[in-house]
PDB file of C-alpha atoms in Angstrom:
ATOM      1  CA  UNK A   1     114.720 -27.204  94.838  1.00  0.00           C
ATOM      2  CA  UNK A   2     114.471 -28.476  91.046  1.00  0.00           C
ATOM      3  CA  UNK A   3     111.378 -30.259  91.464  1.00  0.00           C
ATOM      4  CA  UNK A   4     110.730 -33.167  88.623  1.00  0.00           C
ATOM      5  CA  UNK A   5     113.673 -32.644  86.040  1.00  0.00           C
ATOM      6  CA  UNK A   6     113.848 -34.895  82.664  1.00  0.00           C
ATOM      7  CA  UNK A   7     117.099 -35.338  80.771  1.00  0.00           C
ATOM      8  CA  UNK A   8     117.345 -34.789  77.512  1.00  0.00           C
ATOM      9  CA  UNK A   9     114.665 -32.481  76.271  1.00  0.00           C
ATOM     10  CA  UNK A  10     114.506 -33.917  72.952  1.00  0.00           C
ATOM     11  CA  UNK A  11     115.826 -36.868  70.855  1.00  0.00           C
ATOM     12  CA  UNK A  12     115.748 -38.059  67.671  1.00  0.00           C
ATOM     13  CA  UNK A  13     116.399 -42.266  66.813  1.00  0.00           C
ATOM     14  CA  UNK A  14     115.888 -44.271  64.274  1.00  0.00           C
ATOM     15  CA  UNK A  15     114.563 -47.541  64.124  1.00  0.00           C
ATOM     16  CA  UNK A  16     116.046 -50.573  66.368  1.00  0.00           C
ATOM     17  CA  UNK A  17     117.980 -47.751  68.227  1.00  0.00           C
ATOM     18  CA  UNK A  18     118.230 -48.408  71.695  1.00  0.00           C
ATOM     19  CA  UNK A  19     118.135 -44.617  74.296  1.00  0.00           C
ATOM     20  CA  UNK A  20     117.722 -44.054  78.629  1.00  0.00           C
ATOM     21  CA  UNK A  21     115.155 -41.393  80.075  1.00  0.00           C
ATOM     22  CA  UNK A  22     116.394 -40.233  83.143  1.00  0.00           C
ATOM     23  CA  UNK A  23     114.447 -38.387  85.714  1.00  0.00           C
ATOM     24  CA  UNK A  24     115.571 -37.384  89.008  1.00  0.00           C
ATOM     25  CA  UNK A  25     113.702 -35.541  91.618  1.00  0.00           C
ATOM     26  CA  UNK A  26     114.634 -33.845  94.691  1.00  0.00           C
ATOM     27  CA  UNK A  27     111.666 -34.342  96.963  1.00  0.00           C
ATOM     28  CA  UNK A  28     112.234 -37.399  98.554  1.00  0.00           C
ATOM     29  CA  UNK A  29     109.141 -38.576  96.936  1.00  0.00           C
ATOM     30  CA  UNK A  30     108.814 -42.482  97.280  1.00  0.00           C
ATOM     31  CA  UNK A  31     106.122 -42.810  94.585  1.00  0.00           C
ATOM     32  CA  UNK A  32     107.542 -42.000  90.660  1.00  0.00           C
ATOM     33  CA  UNK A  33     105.844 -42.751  87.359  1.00  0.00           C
ATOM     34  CA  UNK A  34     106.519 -42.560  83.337  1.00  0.00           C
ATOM     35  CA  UNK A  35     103.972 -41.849  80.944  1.00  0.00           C
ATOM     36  CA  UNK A  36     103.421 -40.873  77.638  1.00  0.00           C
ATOM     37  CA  UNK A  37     101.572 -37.997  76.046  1.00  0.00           C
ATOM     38  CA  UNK A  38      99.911 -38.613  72.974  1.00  0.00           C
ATOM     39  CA  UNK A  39      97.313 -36.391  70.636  1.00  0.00           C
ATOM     40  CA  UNK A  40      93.929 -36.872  71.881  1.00  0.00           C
ATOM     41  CA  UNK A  41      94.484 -39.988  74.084  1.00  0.00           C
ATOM     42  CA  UNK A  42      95.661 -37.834  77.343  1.00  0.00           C
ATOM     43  CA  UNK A  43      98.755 -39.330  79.452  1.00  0.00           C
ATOM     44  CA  UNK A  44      98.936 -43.110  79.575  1.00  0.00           C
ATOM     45  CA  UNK A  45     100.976 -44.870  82.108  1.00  0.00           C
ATOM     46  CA  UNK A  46     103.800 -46.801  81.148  1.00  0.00           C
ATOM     47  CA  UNK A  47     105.311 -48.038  84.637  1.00  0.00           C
ATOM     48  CA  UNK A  48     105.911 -46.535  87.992  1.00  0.00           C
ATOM     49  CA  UNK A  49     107.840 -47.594  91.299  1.00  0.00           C
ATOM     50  CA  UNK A  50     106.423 -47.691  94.510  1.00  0.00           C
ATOM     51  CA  UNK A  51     109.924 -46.632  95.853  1.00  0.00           C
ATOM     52  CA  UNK A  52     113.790 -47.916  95.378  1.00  0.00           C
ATOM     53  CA  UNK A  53     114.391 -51.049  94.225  1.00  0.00           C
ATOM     54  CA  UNK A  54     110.916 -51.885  92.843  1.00  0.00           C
ATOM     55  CA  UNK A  55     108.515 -51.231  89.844  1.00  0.00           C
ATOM     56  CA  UNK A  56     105.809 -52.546  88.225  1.00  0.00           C
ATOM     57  CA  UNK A  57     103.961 -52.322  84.968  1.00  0.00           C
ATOM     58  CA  UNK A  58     101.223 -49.426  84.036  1.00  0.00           C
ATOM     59  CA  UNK A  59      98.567 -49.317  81.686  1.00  0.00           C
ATOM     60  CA  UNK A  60     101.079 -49.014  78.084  1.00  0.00           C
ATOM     61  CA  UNK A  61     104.550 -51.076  79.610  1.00  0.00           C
ATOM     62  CA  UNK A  62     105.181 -53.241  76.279  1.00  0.00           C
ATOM     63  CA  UNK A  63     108.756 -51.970  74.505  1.00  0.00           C
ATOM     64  CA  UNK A  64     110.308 -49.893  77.521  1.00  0.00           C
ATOM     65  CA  UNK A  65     112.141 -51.413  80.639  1.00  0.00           C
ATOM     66  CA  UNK A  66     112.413 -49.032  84.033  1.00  0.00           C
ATOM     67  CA  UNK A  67     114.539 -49.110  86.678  1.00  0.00           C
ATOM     68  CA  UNK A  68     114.809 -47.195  90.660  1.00  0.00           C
ATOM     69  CA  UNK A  69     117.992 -47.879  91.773  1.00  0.00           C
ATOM     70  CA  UNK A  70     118.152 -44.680  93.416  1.00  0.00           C
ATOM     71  CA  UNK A  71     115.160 -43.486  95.345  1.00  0.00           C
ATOM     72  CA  UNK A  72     115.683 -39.784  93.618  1.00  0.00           C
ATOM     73  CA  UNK A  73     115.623 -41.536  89.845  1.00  0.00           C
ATOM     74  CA  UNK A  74     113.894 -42.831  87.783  1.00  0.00           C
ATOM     75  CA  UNK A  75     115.007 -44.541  84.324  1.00  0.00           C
ATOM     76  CA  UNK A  76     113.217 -45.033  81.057  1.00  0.00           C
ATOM     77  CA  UNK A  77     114.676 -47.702  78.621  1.00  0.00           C
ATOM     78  CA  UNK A  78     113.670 -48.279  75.030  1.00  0.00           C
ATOM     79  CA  UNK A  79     115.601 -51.336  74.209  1.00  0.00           C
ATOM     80  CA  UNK A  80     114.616 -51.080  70.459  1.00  0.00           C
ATOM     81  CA  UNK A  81     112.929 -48.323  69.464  1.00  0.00           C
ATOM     82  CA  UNK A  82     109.909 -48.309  66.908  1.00  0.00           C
ATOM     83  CA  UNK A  83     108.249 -45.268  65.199  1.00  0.00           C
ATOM     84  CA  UNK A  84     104.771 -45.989  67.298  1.00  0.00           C
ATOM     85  CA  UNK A  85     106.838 -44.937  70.750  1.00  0.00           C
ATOM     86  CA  UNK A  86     107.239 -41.629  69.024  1.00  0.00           C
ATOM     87  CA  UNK A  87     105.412 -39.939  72.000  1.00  0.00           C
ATOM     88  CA  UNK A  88     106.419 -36.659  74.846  1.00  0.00           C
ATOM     89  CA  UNK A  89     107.089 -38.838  77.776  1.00  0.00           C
ATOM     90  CA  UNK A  90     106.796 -37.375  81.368  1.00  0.00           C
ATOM     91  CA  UNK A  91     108.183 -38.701  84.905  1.00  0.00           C
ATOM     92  CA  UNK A  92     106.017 -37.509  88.068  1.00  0.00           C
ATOM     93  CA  UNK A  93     106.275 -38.206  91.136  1.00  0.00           C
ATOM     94  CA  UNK A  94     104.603 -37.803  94.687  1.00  0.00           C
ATOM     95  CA  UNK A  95     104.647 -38.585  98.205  1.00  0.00           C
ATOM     96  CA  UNK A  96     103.235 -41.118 100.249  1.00  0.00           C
ATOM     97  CA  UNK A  97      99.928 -40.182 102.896  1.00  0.00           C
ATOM     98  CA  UNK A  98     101.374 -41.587 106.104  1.00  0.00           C
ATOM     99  CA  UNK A  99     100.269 -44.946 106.269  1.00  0.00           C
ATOM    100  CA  UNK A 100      97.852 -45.418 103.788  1.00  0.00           C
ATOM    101  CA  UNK A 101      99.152 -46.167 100.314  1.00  0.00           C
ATOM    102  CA  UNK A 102      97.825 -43.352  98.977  1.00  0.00           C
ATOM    103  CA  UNK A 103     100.008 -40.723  96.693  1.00  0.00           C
ATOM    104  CA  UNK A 104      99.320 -37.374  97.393  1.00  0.00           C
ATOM    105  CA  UNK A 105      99.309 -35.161  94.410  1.00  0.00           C
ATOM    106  CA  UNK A 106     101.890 -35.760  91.256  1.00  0.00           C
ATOM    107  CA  UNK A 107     104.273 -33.293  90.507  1.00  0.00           C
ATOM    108  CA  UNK A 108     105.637 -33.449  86.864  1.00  0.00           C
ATOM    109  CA  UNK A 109     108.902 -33.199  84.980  1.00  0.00           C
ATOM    110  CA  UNK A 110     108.870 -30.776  81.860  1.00  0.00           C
ATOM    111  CA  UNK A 111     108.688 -33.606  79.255  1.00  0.00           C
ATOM    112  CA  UNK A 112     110.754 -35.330  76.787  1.00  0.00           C
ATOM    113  CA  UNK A 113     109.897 -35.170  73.050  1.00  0.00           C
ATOM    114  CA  UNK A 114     110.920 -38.349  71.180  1.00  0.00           C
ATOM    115  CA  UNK A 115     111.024 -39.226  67.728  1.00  0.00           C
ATOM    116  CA  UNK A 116     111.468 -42.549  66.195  1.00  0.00           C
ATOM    117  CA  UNK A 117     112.762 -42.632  62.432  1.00  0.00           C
TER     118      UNK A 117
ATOM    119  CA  UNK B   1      85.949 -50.222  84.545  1.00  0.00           C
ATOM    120  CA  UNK B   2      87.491 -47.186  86.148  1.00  0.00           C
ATOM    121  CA  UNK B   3      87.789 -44.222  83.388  1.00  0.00           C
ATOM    122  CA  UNK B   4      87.439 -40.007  83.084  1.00  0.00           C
ATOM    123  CA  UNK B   5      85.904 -38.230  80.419  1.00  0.00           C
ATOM    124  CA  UNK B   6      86.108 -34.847  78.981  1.00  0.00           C
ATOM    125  CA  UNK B   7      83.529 -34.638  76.620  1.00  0.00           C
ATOM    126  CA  UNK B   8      84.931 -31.194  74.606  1.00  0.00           C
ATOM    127  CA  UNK B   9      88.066 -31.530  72.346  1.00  0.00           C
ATOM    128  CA  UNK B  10      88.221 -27.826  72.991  1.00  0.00           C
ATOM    129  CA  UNK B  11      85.885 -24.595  74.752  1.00  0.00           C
ATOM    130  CA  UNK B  12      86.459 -21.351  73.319  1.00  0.00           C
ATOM    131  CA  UNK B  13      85.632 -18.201  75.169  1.00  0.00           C
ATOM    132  CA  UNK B  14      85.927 -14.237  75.081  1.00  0.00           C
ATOM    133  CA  UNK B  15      87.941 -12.941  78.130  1.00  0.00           C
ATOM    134  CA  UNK B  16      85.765 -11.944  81.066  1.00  0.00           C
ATOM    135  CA  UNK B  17      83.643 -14.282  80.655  1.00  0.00           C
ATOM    136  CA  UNK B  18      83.060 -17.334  82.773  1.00  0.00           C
ATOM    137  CA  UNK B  19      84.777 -20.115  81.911  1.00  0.00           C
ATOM    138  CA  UNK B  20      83.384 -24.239  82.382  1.00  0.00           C
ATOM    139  CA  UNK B  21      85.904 -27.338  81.310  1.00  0.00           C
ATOM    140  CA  UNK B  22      83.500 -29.951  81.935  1.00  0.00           C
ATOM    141  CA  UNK B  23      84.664 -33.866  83.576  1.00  0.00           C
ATOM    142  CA  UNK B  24      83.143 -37.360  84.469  1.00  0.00           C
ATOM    143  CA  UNK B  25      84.210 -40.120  85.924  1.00  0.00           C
ATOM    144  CA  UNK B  26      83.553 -43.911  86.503  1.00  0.00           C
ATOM    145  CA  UNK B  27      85.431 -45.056  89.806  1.00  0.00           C
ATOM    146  CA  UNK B  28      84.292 -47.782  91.755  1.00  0.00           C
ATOM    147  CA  UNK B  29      84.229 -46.416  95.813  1.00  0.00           C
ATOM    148  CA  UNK B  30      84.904 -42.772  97.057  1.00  0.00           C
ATOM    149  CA  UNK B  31      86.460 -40.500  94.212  1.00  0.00           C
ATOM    150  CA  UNK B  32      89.543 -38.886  94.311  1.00  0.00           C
ATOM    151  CA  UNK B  33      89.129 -36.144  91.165  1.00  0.00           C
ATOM    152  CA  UNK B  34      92.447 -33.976  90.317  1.00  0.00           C
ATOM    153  CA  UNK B  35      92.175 -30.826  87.866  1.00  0.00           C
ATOM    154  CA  UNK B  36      95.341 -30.418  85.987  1.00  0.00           C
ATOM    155  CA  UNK B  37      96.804 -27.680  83.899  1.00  0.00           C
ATOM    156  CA  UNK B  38      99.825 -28.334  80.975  1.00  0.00           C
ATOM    157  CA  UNK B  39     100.762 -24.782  79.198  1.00  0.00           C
ATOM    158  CA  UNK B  40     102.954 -25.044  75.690  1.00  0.00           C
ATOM    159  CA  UNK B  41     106.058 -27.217  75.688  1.00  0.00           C
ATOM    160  CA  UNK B  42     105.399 -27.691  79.822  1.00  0.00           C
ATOM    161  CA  UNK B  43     104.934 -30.055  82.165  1.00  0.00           C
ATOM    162  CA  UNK B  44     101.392 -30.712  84.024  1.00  0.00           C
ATOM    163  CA  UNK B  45     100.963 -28.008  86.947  1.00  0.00           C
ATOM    164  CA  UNK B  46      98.283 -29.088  89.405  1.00  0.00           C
ATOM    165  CA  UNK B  47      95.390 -27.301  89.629  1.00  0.00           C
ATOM    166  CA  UNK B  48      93.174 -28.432  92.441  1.00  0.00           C
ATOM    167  CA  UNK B  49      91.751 -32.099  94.181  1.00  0.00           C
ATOM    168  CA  UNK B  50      88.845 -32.720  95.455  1.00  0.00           C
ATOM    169  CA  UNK B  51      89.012 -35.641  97.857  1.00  0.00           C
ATOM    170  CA  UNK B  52      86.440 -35.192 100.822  1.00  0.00           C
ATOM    171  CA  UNK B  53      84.135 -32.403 102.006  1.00  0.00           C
ATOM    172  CA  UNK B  54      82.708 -29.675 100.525  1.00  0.00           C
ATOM    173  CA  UNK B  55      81.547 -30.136  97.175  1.00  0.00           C
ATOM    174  CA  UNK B  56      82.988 -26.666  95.849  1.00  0.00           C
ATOM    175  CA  UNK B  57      86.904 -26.846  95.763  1.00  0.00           C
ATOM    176  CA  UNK B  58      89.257 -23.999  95.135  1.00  0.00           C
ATOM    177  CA  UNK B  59      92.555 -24.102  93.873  1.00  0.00           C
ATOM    178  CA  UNK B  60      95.282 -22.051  92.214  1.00  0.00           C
ATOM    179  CA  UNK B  61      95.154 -19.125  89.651  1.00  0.00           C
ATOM    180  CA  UNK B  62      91.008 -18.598  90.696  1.00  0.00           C
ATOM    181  CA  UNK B  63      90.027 -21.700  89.324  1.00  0.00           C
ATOM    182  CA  UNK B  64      87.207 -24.080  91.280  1.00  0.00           C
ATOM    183  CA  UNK B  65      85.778 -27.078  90.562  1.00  0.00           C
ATOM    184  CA  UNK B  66      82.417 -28.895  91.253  1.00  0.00           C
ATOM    185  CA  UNK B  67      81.932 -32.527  92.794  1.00  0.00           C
ATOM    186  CA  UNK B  68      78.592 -33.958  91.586  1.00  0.00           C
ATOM    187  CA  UNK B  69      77.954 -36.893  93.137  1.00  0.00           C
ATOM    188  CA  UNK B  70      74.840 -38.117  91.719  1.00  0.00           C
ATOM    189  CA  UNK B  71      75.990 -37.152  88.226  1.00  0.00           C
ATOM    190  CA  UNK B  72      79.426 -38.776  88.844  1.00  0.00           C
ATOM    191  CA  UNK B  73      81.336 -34.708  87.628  1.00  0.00           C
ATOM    192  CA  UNK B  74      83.786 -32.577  88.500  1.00  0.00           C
ATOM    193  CA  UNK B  75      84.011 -29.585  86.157  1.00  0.00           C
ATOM    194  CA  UNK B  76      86.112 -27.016  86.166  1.00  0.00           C
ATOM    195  CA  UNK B  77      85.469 -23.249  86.811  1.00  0.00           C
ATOM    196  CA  UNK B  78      86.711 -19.897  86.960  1.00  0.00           C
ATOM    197  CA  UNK B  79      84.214 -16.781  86.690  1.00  0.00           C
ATOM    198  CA  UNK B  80      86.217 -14.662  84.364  1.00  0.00           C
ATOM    199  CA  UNK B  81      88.424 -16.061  82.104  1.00  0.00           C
ATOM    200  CA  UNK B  82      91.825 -14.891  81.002  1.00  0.00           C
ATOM    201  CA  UNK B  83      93.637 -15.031  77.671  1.00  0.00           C
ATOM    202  CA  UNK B  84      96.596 -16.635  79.873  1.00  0.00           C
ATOM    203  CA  UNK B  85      94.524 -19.156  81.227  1.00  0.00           C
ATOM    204  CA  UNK B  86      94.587 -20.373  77.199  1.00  0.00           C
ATOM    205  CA  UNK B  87      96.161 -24.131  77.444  1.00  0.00           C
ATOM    206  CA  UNK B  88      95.229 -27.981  77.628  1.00  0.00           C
ATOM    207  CA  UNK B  89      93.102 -29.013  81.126  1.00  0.00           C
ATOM    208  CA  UNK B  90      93.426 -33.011  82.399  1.00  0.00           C
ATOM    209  CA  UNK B  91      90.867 -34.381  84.707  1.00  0.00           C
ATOM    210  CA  UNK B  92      91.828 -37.196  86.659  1.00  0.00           C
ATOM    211  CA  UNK B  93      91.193 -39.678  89.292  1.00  0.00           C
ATOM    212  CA  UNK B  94      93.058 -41.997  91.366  1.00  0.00           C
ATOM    213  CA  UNK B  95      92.162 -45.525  90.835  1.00  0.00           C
ATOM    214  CA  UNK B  96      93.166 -48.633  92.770  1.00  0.00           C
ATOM    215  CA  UNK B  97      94.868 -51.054  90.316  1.00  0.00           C
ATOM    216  CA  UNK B  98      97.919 -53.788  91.448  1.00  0.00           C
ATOM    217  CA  UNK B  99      97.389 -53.041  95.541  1.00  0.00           C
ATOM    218  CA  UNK B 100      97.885 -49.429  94.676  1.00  0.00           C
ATOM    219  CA  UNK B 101      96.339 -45.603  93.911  1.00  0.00           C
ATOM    220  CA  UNK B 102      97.049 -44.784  90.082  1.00  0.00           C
ATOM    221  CA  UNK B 103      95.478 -41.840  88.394  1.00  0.00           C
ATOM    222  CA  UNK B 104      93.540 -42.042  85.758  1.00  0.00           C
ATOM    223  CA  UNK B 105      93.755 -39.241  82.531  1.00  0.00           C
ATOM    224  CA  UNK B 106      91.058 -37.829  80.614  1.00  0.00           C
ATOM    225  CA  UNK B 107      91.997 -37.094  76.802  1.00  0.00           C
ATOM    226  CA  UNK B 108      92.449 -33.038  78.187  1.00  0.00           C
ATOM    227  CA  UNK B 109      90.511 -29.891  76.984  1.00  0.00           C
ATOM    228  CA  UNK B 110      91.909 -27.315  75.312  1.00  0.00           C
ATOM    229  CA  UNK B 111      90.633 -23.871  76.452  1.00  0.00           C
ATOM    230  CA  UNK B 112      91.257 -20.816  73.725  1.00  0.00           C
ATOM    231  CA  UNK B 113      90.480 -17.685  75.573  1.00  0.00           C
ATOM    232  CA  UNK B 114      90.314 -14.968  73.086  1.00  0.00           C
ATOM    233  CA  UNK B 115      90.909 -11.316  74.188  1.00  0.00           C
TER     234      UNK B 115
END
């Protein structure tokens, strides 16, 4: 059981680049999310899917496109990548409470560190 | 608006003693408050939750936490600290934005426990 896992660990692009985050998890969680870590303003979230086949927009979602076309993945897309998305960006994901549409607690990938030249 | 705070950049303190990471919140209805932990180069690990019943809630590696009603907290505790428990501490509560739960992140807390 890998838990949250976050491919690749670190990337560097330059500007107008274009890159996928991928993170896949193995709990049969419905509920997955992307955010970004940045100094001093805590984890900000970018977009998350309520479970395959859907997602919807977070708190940061301008610049990055998602997808869920498997239930156990998650993708991250930076169509054109600028130096302000320079960022560590982390997938989590969680379960659903039985009828309620409440997520239980998030369980996090390790991170991916991104640079934008 | 829904929000968390964590009003210390950082809290330093000598092993042994007792530790406090302190945490408000703004939510409108019942709170949902989460503790997380993130150690170097890591993911966040969670901690503990507090979503109904007793006020005092315990979690992993000693740590408990406080639900304050009437002051709208939730700080973190742990009697005596160690210098692993040295890393970055995220409040957080779930907030109901879009037809759905989200959590909200405080800006963290670093904790330095020096030996």
């Amino acid at each position: 059981n890998a838990g949250v896992t976050q491919t690749p660990k670190f990337r560097v692009l330059k500007t107008g680049q274009s890159m996928t985050l991928l993170c896949a998890q193995d709990m049969n969680h419905e509920y997955m999310y992307w955010y970004r870590q940045d100094p001093g303003m805590g984890l900000r979230l970018i977009h998350y899917s309520v479970g395959e086949g859907t997602t919807a927009k977070g708190e940061v979602p301008d610049g990055y496109n998602v997808s869920r076309l498997k239930k156990q993945n998650f993708l991250l897309g930076l169509e054109s990548a600028a130096p302000s998305q320079t960022s560590v960006y982390f997938c989590a994901s969680s379960y659903e409470l039985a009828g309620t549409l409440n997520q239980e607690t998030q369980y996090f990938g390790p991170g991916t560190r991104l640079l934008v030249l | 608006a829904q929000s968390v705070a964590q009003p210390e950049d950082q809290v330093n303190v000598a092993e042994g003693n007792p530790l406090t990471v302190k945490c408000t919140y703004s939510v409108s209805g019942n709170p949902y408050l989460f503790w997380y932990v993130q150690y170097p180069n890591r993911g966040l690990q969670f901690l503990l939750k507090y979503i109904t019943g007793d006020n005092l809630v315990k979690g992993s590696y000693g740590f408990e936490a406080e639900f304050n009603k009437s002051q709208t907290s939730f700080h973190l505790k742990k009697p005596s600290a160690l210098v692993s428990d040295s890393a970055l501490y995220f409040c957080a509560v779930r907030a109901l934005s879009g037809g759905y739960n989200k959590l909200i992140f405080g800006a963290g807390t670093r904790l330095a426990v020096h030996p």
